Amino acid sequence: LGLRHSDAPFLRFAKPVVVTEPHDVDFWVNDVFPRIGLDLSQSLNVAVPITFPPAYSGTDRRLQAAHVAAARARVSGSDDASTHTEVFNASVAAVRERLGDAADALGELDEEEVASVLGRARSLAQEALVFLHRAQRRQRALEDVARGVVFLAADRAVEEVC
């Protein structure tokens, strides 16, 4: 189970953090856990591991640290603009690192055009799945026929021997 919130639903951090402050515990018990379907009425002895996969670069490590700082700030109630600014800046740096020069063109994309391209891509993916399913059904039918032919040949061979 990872820490889940609107800014970083994937947030996971490798360093253990023990939540003992009453207001933090109350937040987790009365807000977070009920939203994800955990009933703590039986026991309050709960461990929630929050970990990230290993950072593959300094930029990725910065992004992870920014999200952890934002989560801690949110839980402690000290959420401020600088935390959000660092998450934004770290995210931009991560996008630039992954996309290179193409990252600069992201701001110039027309939302309607992107929506149209994504719609066409979704449609093509659905068509590809339909064709894949047809091909799989055809392959299963051919395998059934081949299996029948092999069984028939085996039966005839046994009849000839007997």
Coordinates of N, CA, C and O in Angstrom, one line a residue:
L1 N 0.9 -1.2 0.0 CA 0.0 0.0 0.0 C 0.9 1.2 0.0 O 1.8 1.3 0.8
G2 N 0.6 2.2 -0.9 CA 1.4 3.4 -0.9 C 0.6 4.5 -0.5 O -0.7 4.5 -0.4
L3 N 1.2 5.6 -0.2 CA 0.5 6.9 0.2 C -0.3 7.3 -1.1 O 0.3 7.4 -2.2
R4 N -1.6 7.6 -1.0 CA -2.3 8.0 -2.2 C -3.0 9.3 -1.9 O -3.7 9.5 -1.0
H5 N -2.7 10.2 -2.8 CA -3.4 11.5 -2.8 C -3.4 12.1 -4.2 O -2.8 11.6 -5.1
S6 N -4.1 13.2 -4.4 CA -4.4 13.7 -5.7 C -3.1 14.2 -6.4 O -3.1 14.1 -7.7
D7 N -2.1 14.6 -5.7 CA -0.9 15.1 -6.4 C 0.0 14.0 -6.8 O 0.8 14.1 -7.8
A8 N 0.1 12.9 -6.1 CA 1.0 11.8 -6.4 C 0.5 10.5 -5.9 O 0.9 9.9 -4.9
P9 N -0.5 10.0 -6.7 CA -1.1 8.7 -6.3 C -0.2 7.5 -6.3 O -0.5 6.5 -5.7
F10 N 1.0 7.7 -6.9 CA 1.9 6.6 -7.0 C 3.0 6.7 -6.0 O 3.9 5.9 -6.0
L11 N 2.9 7.7 -5.1 CA 4.0 8.0 -4.2 C 4.5 6.8 -3.3 O 3.7 6.2 -2.6
R12 N 5.7 6.5 -3.4 CA 6.3 5.4 -2.6 C 7.8 5.9 -2.3 O 8.5 6.3 -3.2
F13 N 8.2 5.7 -1.1 CA 9.5 6.2 -0.7 C 10.2 5.1 0.1 O 9.6 4.4 1.0
A14 N 11.5 4.9 -0.1 CA 12.2 3.7 0.5 C 12.6 3.9 2.0 O 12.9 3.0 2.6
K15 N 12.7 5.1 2.5 CA 13.1 5.4 3.8 C 11.9 5.2 4.8 O 10.8 5.8 4.6
P16 N 12.0 4.4 5.8 CA 10.9 4.2 6.8 C 10.5 5.5 7.5 O 11.4 6.2 7.9
V17 N 9.3 5.8 7.6 CA 8.8 6.9 8.3 C 7.7 6.4 9.3 O 6.7 5.8 8.9
V18 N 7.9 6.6 10.5 CA 7.0 6.1 11.5 C 6.1 7.3 11.9 O 6.6 8.4 12.3
V19 N 4.8 7.1 11.7 CA 3.8 8.2 12.0 C 3.3 8.0 13.4 O 2.6 7.0 13.7
T20 N 3.7 8.9 14.3 CA 3.2 8.8 15.7 C 2.5 10.0 16.2 O 1.9 9.9 17.3
E21 N 2.6 11.1 15.5 CA 1.9 12.3 15.9 C 0.4 12.1 15.9 O -0.1 11.6 14.9
P22 N -0.3 12.4 16.9 CA -1.8 12.1 17.0 C -2.5 12.7 15.8 O -3.4 12.0 15.3
H23 N -2.2 13.9 15.4 CA -3.0 14.4 14.2 C -2.7 13.7 12.9 O -3.5 13.5 12.1
D24 N -1.4 13.2 12.8 CA -1.1 12.4 11.6 C -1.8 11.1 11.6 O -2.3 10.6 10.6
V25 N -1.8 10.4 12.8 CA -2.4 9.1 12.9 C -3.9 9.3 12.7 O -4.5 8.5 11.9
D26 N -4.5 10.3 13.2 CA -5.9 10.6 13.0 C -6.2 10.8 11.5 O -7.2 10.3 11.0
F27 N -5.4 11.5 10.8 CA -5.6 11.8 9.4 C -5.6 10.4 8.6 O -6.5 10.2 7.8
W28 N -4.6 9.6 8.9 CA -4.5 8.3 8.2 C -5.7 7.4 8.6 O -6.3 6.8 7.7
V29 N -6.1 7.3 9.9 CA -7.1 6.4 10.3 C -8.5 6.9 9.9 O -9.3 6.1 9.4
N30 N -8.7 8.2 9.9 CA -10.1 8.7 9.7 C -10.3 9.2 8.3 O -11.5 9.4 7.8
D31 N -9.2 9.4 7.5 CA -9.4 10.0 6.2 C -8.9 9.1 5.1 O -9.6 8.6 4.2
V32 N -7.6 8.7 5.2 CA -6.9 7.9 4.1 C -7.4 6.5 4.1 O -7.9 6.0 3.0
F33 N -7.4 5.8 5.2 CA -7.7 4.4 5.2 C -9.2 4.1 4.8 O -9.5 3.2 4.0
P34 N -10.1 4.9 5.3 CA -11.5 4.6 4.9 C -11.7 4.8 3.4 O -12.5 4.1 2.8
R35 N -11.0 5.8 2.8 CA -11.1 6.0 1.3 C -10.6 4.8 0.5 O -11.0 4.6 -0.6
I36 N -9.7 4.0 1.1 CA -9.2 2.9 0.3 C -9.7 1.6 0.9 O -9.3 0.5 0.5
G37 N -10.7 1.7 1.7 CA -11.5 0.5 2.1 C -10.9 -0.3 3.3 O -11.2 -1.5 3.5
L38 N -10.0 0.3 4.1 CA -9.5 -0.4 5.2 C -10.3 0.0 6.5 O -10.5 1.1 6.8
D39 N -10.7 -1.1 7.2 CA -11.4 -0.9 8.5 C -10.4 -1.1 9.6 O -10.0 -2.2 9.9
L40 N -10.1 0.0 10.3 CA -9.2 -0.1 11.4 C -9.9 -0.2 12.8 O -9.3 0.0 13.8
S41 N -11.2 -0.5 12.8 CA -11.9 -0.6 14.1 C -11.4 -1.8 14.9 O -11.5 -1.8 16.1
Q42 N -10.7 -2.8 14.3 CA -10.2 -4.0 15.0 C -8.9 -3.7 15.6 O -8.6 -4.2 16.7
S43 N -8.0 -3.0 14.9 CA -6.6 -2.8 15.4 C -6.1 -1.5 14.8 O -6.3 -1.1 13.7
L44 N -5.3 -0.8 15.7 CA -4.7 0.4 15.2 C -3.2 0.2 15.0 O -2.4 1.1 14.7
N45 N -2.7 -1.1 15.0 CA -1.3 -1.4 14.8 C -1.2 -1.6 13.3 O -1.3 -2.7 12.8
V46 N -0.9 -0.6 12.6 CA -0.8 -0.6 11.1 C 0.5 -0.1 10.6 O 1.0 0.9 11.1
A47 N 1.1 -0.7 9.6 CA 2.3 -0.2 9.0 C 1.9 0.0 7.5 O 1.3 -0.8 6.9
V48 N 2.3 1.2 7.0 CA 2.0 1.5 5.6 C 3.3 1.8 5.0 O 3.9 2.9 5.1
P49 N 3.9 0.9 4.2 CA 5.1 1.1 3.5 C 5.0 2.1 2.4 O 4.0 2.0 1.6
I50 N 5.8 3.1 2.4 CA 5.8 4.2 1.3 C 7.2 4.1 0.7 O 8.1 4.6 1.3
T51 N 7.2 3.6 -0.5 CA 8.6 3.5 -1.2 C 8.5 3.9 -2.6 O 7.4 3.8 -3.2
F52 N 9.6 4.3 -3.1 CA 9.8 4.6 -4.6 C 10.7 3.5 -5.1 O 11.5 2.9 -4.4
P53 N 10.5 3.2 -6.4 CA 11.6 2.3 -7.0 C 12.9 3.1 -7.1 O 12.9 4.3 -6.9
P54 N 14.0 2.4 -7.2 CA 15.3 3.2 -7.2 C 15.3 4.3 -8.3 O 14.8 4.0 -9.4
A55 N 15.8 5.4 -7.9 CA 15.9 6.5 -8.9 C 16.9 6.2 -10.0 O 18.0 5.6 -9.7
Y56 N 16.6 6.4 -11.2 CA 17.5 6.1 -12.3 C 18.4 7.3 -12.7 O 19.3 7.2 -13.5
S57 N 18.2 8.5 -12.1 CA 19.0 9.6 -12.4 C 18.8 10.6 -11.2 O 17.9 10.5 -10.4
G58 N 19.6 11.7 -11.3 CA 19.5 12.7 -10.3 C 18.2 13.5 -10.4 O 17.6 13.9 -9.4
T59 N 17.7 13.6 -11.6 CA 16.4 14.3 -11.9 C 15.3 13.5 -11.3 O 14.4 14.0 -10.7
D60 N 15.4 12.2 -11.5 CA 14.3 11.3 -10.9 C 14.4 11.3 -9.4 O 13.3 11.4 -8.7
R61 N 15.6 11.3 -8.8 CA 15.7 11.4 -7.4 C 15.1 12.7 -6.9 O 14.4 12.8 -5.8
R62 N 15.3 13.8 -7.6 CA 14.8 15.1 -7.2 C 13.3 15.1 -7.3 O 12.6 15.6 -6.4
L63 N 12.7 14.4 -8.3 CA 11.2 14.3 -8.4 C 10.7 13.5 -7.2 O 9.7 13.9 -6.6
Q64 N 11.3 12.4 -6.9 CA 10.9 11.6 -5.8 C 10.9 12.4 -4.5 O 10.0 12.4 -3.7
A65 N 12.0 13.1 -4.2 CA 12.2 13.9 -3.0 C 11.1 15.0 -3.0 O 10.5 15.3 -1.9
A66 N 10.8 15.6 -4.1 CA 9.8 16.7 -4.1 C 8.4 16.1 -3.7 O 7.7 16.8 -3.0
H67 N 8.1 14.9 -4.3 CA 6.8 14.3 -3.9 C 6.7 13.9 -2.5 O 5.7 14.1 -1.8
V68 N 7.8 13.4 -1.9 CA 7.8 13.0 -0.5 C 7.7 14.3 0.3 O 6.9 14.3 1.3
A69 N 8.4 15.4 0.0 CA 8.3 16.6 0.8 C 6.8 17.1 0.7 O 6.3 17.6 1.7
A70 N 6.2 17.0 -0.5 CA 4.8 17.5 -0.6 C 3.9 16.7 0.2 O 2.9 17.2 0.8
A71 N 4.1 15.4 0.2 CA 3.2 14.5 1.0 C 3.4 14.8 2.5 O 2.4 14.9 3.3
R72 N 4.6 15.0 3.0 CA 4.9 15.3 4.4 C 4.2 16.6 4.7 O 3.6 16.8 5.8
A73 N 4.4 17.6 3.8 CA 3.8 18.9 4.1 C 2.3 18.8 4.2 O 1.6 19.5 5.0
R74 N 1.7 18.1 3.3 CA 0.2 17.9 3.3 C -0.3 17.3 4.6 O -1.2 17.7 5.2
V75 N 0.4 16.2 5.0 CA 0.0 15.5 6.2 C 0.2 16.4 7.4 O -0.6 16.4 8.3
S76 N 1.3 17.1 7.5 CA 1.6 18.0 8.6 C 0.8 19.3 8.6 O 0.8 20.0 9.6
G77 N 0.1 19.6 7.5 CA -0.7 20.8 7.4 C 0.1 22.0 7.1 O -0.4 23.1 7.1
S78 N 1.4 21.8 6.7 CA 2.3 22.9 6.3 C 2.4 23.1 4.8 O 3.4 23.6 4.3
D79 N 1.4 22.6 4.1 CA 1.4 22.6 2.6 C 1.5 24.1 2.2 O 0.6 24.9 2.5
D80 N 2.5 24.5 1.4 CA 2.6 25.8 0.9 C 3.0 25.9 -0.5 O 3.2 24.8 -1.2
A81 N 3.1 27.0 -1.1 CA 3.3 27.2 -2.5 C 4.7 26.7 -2.9 O 4.9 26.2 -4.0
S82 N 5.7 26.8 -2.0 CA 7.1 26.4 -2.4 C 7.1 24.9 -2.6 O 7.9 24.4 -3.5
T83 N 6.3 24.1 -1.8 CA 6.3 22.7 -2.0 C 5.7 22.4 -3.4 O 6.3 21.5 -4.1
H84 N 4.7 23.0 -3.8 CA 4.1 22.8 -5.1 C 5.0 23.3 -6.2 O 5.1 22.6 -7.3
T85 N 5.7 24.4 -6.0 CA 6.6 24.9 -7.0 C 7.7 23.9 -7.2 O 8.1 23.6 -8.4
E86 N 8.3 23.3 -6.2 CA 9.3 22.3 -6.3 C 8.8 21.0 -7.0 O 9.5 20.5 -7.9
V87 N 7.6 20.6 -6.7 CA 7.0 19.4 -7.4 C 6.9 19.8 -8.9 O 7.3 19.0 -9.8
F88 N 6.4 21.0 -9.2 CA 6.3 21.4 -10.6 C 7.6 21.4 -11.3 O 7.8 20.9 -12.4
N89 N 8.6 22.1 -10.7 CA 9.9 22.2 -11.3 C 10.6 20.9 -11.5 O 11.2 20.6 -12.5
A90 N 10.5 20.0 -10.5 CA 11.1 18.7 -10.6 C 10.4 17.9 -11.7 O 11.0 17.1 -12.4
S91 N 9.1 18.0 -11.8 CA 8.3 17.4 -12.9 C 8.7 17.8 -14.3 O 8.9 17.0 -15.2
V92 N 8.9 19.1 -14.4 CA 9.3 19.7 -15.7 C 10.7 19.2 -16.0 O 11.0 18.8 -17.2
A93 N 11.6 19.2 -15.0 CA 13.0 18.6 -15.3 C 12.9 17.2 -15.7 O 13.7 16.8 -16.6
A94 N 12.0 16.4 -15.1 CA 11.9 15.0 -15.4 C 11.4 14.8 -16.9 O 11.9 14.0 -17.6
V95 N 10.4 15.6 -17.2 CA 9.9 15.6 -18.6 C 10.9 15.9 -19.6 O 11.1 15.3 -20.6
R96 N 11.7 17.0 -19.3 CA 12.7 17.4 -20.2 C 13.8 16.4 -20.3 O 14.3 16.1 -21.4
E97 N 14.1 15.7 -19.2 CA 15.1 14.6 -19.3 C 14.7 13.5 -20.2 O 15.4 12.9 -20.9
R98 N 13.4 13.1 -20.0 CA 12.9 12.0 -20.8 C 12.6 12.3 -22.2 O 12.8 11.5 -23.1
L99 N 12.1 13.5 -22.5 CA 11.7 13.9 -23.9 C 12.7 14.7 -24.6 O 12.6 14.9 -25.9
G100 N 13.7 15.2 -24.0 CA 14.7 16.0 -24.6 C 14.1 17.3 -25.3 O 13.3 17.9 -24.7
D101 N 14.5 17.6 -26.5 CA 14.1 18.8 -27.2 C 12.6 18.8 -27.4 O 11.9 19.8 -27.6
A102 N 12.0 17.6 -27.5 CA 10.5 17.5 -27.8 C 9.7 18.1 -26.6 O 8.5 18.5 -26.8
A103 N 10.3 18.2 -25.4 CA 9.5 18.7 -24.3 C 9.1 20.2 -24.5 O 8.0 20.6 -24.1
D104 N 9.9 20.9 -25.2 CA 9.6 22.3 -25.4 C 8.3 22.5 -26.3 O 7.6 23.5 -26.2
A105 N 8.1 21.5 -27.2 CA 6.9 21.6 -28.1 C 5.6 21.2 -27.4 O 4.5 21.5 -27.9
L106 N 5.7 20.7 -26.2 CA 4.5 20.3 -25.5 C 3.5 21.5 -25.2 O 2.3 21.3 -25.3
G107 N 4.1 22.6 -24.9 CA 3.3 23.8 -24.6 C 2.6 24.3 -25.8 O 1.6 25.1 -25.7
E108 N 3.1 24.0 -27.0 CA 2.5 24.5 -28.3 C 1.5 23.6 -28.8 O 0.8 23.9 -29.8
L109 N 1.2 22.5 -28.2 CA 0.2 21.5 -28.7 C -1.2 22.1 -28.5 O -1.5 22.7 -27.5
D110 N -2.0 21.9 -29.6 CA -3.4 22.4 -29.5 C -4.1 21.2 -28.8 O -4.1 20.1 -29.3
E111 N -4.9 21.6 -27.8 CA -5.6 20.6 -27.0 C -6.6 19.8 -27.9 O -6.8 18.6 -27.7
E112 N -7.3 20.5 -28.8 CA -8.3 19.8 -29.6 C -7.5 18.8 -30.6 O -8.0 17.7 -30.8
E113 N -6.4 19.2 -31.1 CA -5.6 18.3 -32.0 C -5.1 17.1 -31.2 O -5.2 16.0 -31.7
V114 N -4.6 17.3 -30.0 CA -4.2 16.2 -29.2 C -5.3 15.3 -28.9 O -5.2 14.1 -29.0
A115 N -6.5 15.8 -28.5 CA -7.7 15.0 -28.3 C -8.1 14.2 -29.5 O -8.4 13.0 -29.4
S116 N -8.0 14.8 -30.7 CA -8.3 14.2 -31.9 C -7.3 13.0 -32.2 O -7.7 11.9 -32.6
V117 N -6.0 13.3 -32.0 CA -5.0 12.3 -32.3 C -5.2 11.1 -31.3 O -5.1 10.0 -31.7
L118 N -5.4 11.4 -30.0 CA -5.6 10.4 -29.0 C -6.9 9.6 -29.4 O -6.9 8.4 -29.2
G119 N -7.9 10.3 -29.8 CA -9.2 9.5 -30.2 C -8.9 8.6 -31.4 O -9.4 7.4 -31.4
R120 N -8.1 9.0 -32.4 CA -7.8 8.2 -33.5 C -6.9 7.0 -33.0 O -7.1 5.9 -33.5
A121 N -6.0 7.3 -32.1 CA -5.1 6.2 -31.6 C -5.9 5.2 -30.8 O -5.7 4.0 -31.0
R122 N -6.9 5.7 -30.0 CA -7.7 4.8 -29.3 C -8.6 3.9 -30.2 O -8.7 2.7 -30.1
S123 N -9.1 4.5 -31.3 CA -9.9 3.8 -32.3 C -9.0 2.8 -33.0 O -9.5 1.6 -33.2
L124 N -7.8 3.1 -33.4 CA -6.9 2.2 -34.0 C -6.6 1.0 -33.1 O -6.5 -0.1 -33.5
A125 N -6.4 1.3 -31.8 CA -6.0 0.3 -30.8 C -7.2 -0.7 -30.7 O -7.0 -1.9 -30.6
Q126 N -8.4 -0.1 -30.6 CA -9.6 -1.0 -30.5 C -9.8 -1.8 -31.8 O -10.1 -3.0 -31.7
E127 N -9.6 -1.3 -33.0 CA -9.6 -2.1 -34.2 C -8.6 -3.2 -34.2 O -8.8 -4.3 -34.5
A128 N -7.4 -2.8 -33.7 CA -6.3 -3.8 -33.6 C -6.7 -5.0 -32.7 O -6.4 -6.2 -33.0
L129 N -7.3 -4.6 -31.6 CA -7.8 -5.7 -30.6 C -8.8 -6.6 -31.3 O -8.8 -7.8 -31.1
V130 N -9.7 -6.0 -32.0 CA -10.8 -6.8 -32.7 C -10.1 -7.8 -33.7 O -10.4 -9.0 -33.7
F131 N -9.1 -7.3 -34.5 CA -8.4 -8.2 -35.4 C -7.6 -9.2 -34.7 O -7.5 -10.4 -35.1
L132 N -7.0 -8.8 -33.6 CA -6.2 -9.8 -32.8 C -7.2 -10.9 -32.2 O -6.8 -12.1 -32.3
H133 N -8.3 -10.5 -31.7 CA -9.3 -11.5 -31.2 C -9.7 -12.4 -32.3 O -9.9 -13.6 -32.1
R134 N -10.0 -11.9 -33.5 CA -10.4 -12.7 -34.6 C -9.3 -13.7 -35.0 O -9.6 -14.9 -35.2
A135 N -8.1 -13.2 -35.0 CA -6.9 -14.1 -35.4 C -6.8 -15.2 -34.3 O -6.5 -16.3 -34.7
Q136 N -7.0 -14.8 -33.1 CA -6.8 -15.8 -32.0 C -7.9 -16.9 -32.1 O -7.7 -18.1 -32.0
R137 N -9.2 -16.4 -32.4 CA -10.3 -17.4 -32.6 C -10.0 -18.3 -33.8 O -10.2 -19.5 -33.7
R138 N -9.5 -17.7 -34.9 CA -9.1 -18.5 -36.1 C -8.0 -19.5 -35.8 O -8.1 -20.7 -36.2
Q139 N -7.0 -19.1 -35.0 CA -5.9 -20.0 -34.6 C -6.5 -21.1 -33.8 O -6.1 -22.3 -34.0
R140 N -7.3 -20.8 -32.8 CA -7.9 -21.9 -32.0 C -8.7 -22.8 -32.8 O -8.6 -24.1 -32.6
A141 N -9.5 -22.3 -33.8 CA -10.3 -23.2 -34.6 C -9.4 -24.1 -35.5 O -9.6 -25.3 -35.6
L142 N -8.3 -23.5 -36.0 CA -7.3 -24.3 -36.8 C -6.6 -25.4 -35.9 O -6.4 -26.5 -36.3
E143 N -6.3 -25.0 -34.7 CA -5.7 -26.0 -33.8 C -6.6 -27.1 -33.5 O -6.2 -28.3 -33.4
D144 N -7.9 -26.8 -33.3 CA -8.9 -27.8 -33.0 C -9.0 -28.8 -34.2 O -9.1 -30.0 -34.0
V145 N -9.1 -28.2 -35.4 CA -9.1 -29.1 -36.6 C -7.9 -29.9 -36.7 O -8.0 -31.1 -37.0
A146 N -6.7 -29.3 -36.5 CA -5.5 -30.1 -36.6 C -5.4 -31.2 -35.5 O -5.0 -32.3 -35.8
R147 N -5.9 -30.9 -34.3 CA -5.9 -31.9 -33.2 C -6.9 -33.0 -33.6 O -6.5 -34.2 -33.5
G148 N -8.0 -32.7 -34.2 CA -9.0 -33.7 -34.7 C -8.3 -34.6 -35.8 O -8.5 -35.8 -35.8
V149 N -7.6 -34.0 -36.7 CA -7.0 -34.8 -37.8 C -5.9 -35.7 -37.2 O -5.8 -36.9 -37.6
V150 N -5.1 -35.2 -36.2 CA -4.1 -36.0 -35.6 C -4.8 -37.2 -34.9 O -4.3 -38.4 -35.0
F151 N -5.9 -36.9 -34.1 CA -6.6 -38.0 -33.4 C -7.1 -39.0 -34.4 O -7.1 -40.2 -34.2
L152 N -7.7 -38.5 -35.5 CA -8.3 -39.4 -36.5 C -7.2 -40.3 -37.1 O -7.3 -41.5 -37.3
A153 N -6.0 -39.7 -37.4 CA -4.9 -40.4 -38.0 C -4.4 -41.5 -37.0 O -4.1 -42.6 -37.4
A154 N -4.3 -41.1 -35.7 CA -3.9 -42.0 -34.7 C -4.8 -43.2 -34.6 O -4.4 -44.3 -34.4
D155 N -6.2 -42.9 -34.6 CA -7.2 -43.9 -34.5 C -7.1 -44.9 -35.7 O -7.1 -46.1 -35.5
R156 N -6.9 -44.4 -36.8 CA -6.8 -45.3 -38.0 C -5.5 -46.1 -38.0 O -5.5 -47.3 -38.4
A157 N -4.4 -45.5 -37.5 CA -3.2 -46.3 -37.4 C -3.4 -47.4 -36.4 O -2.9 -48.5 -36.6
V158 N -4.1 -47.1 -35.3 CA -4.3 -48.2 -34.3 C -5.2 -49.3 -34.9 O -4.9 -50.5 -34.7
E159 N -6.2 -48.9 -35.7 CA -7.1 -49.9 -36.3 C -6.3 -50.8 -37.3 O -6.6 -52.0 -37.4
E160 N -5.4 -50.2 -38.0 CA -4.6 -51.0 -39.0 C -3.7 -51.9 -38.3 O -3.5 -53.1 -38.7
V161 N -3.2 -51.6 -37.1 CA -2.3 -52.4 -36.4 C -3.1 -53.6 -35.7 O -2.6 -54.7 -35.7
C162 N -4.2 -53.3 -35.2 CA -5.0 -54.3 -34.5 C -5.7 -55.1 -35.6 O -6.1 -56.0 -35.9

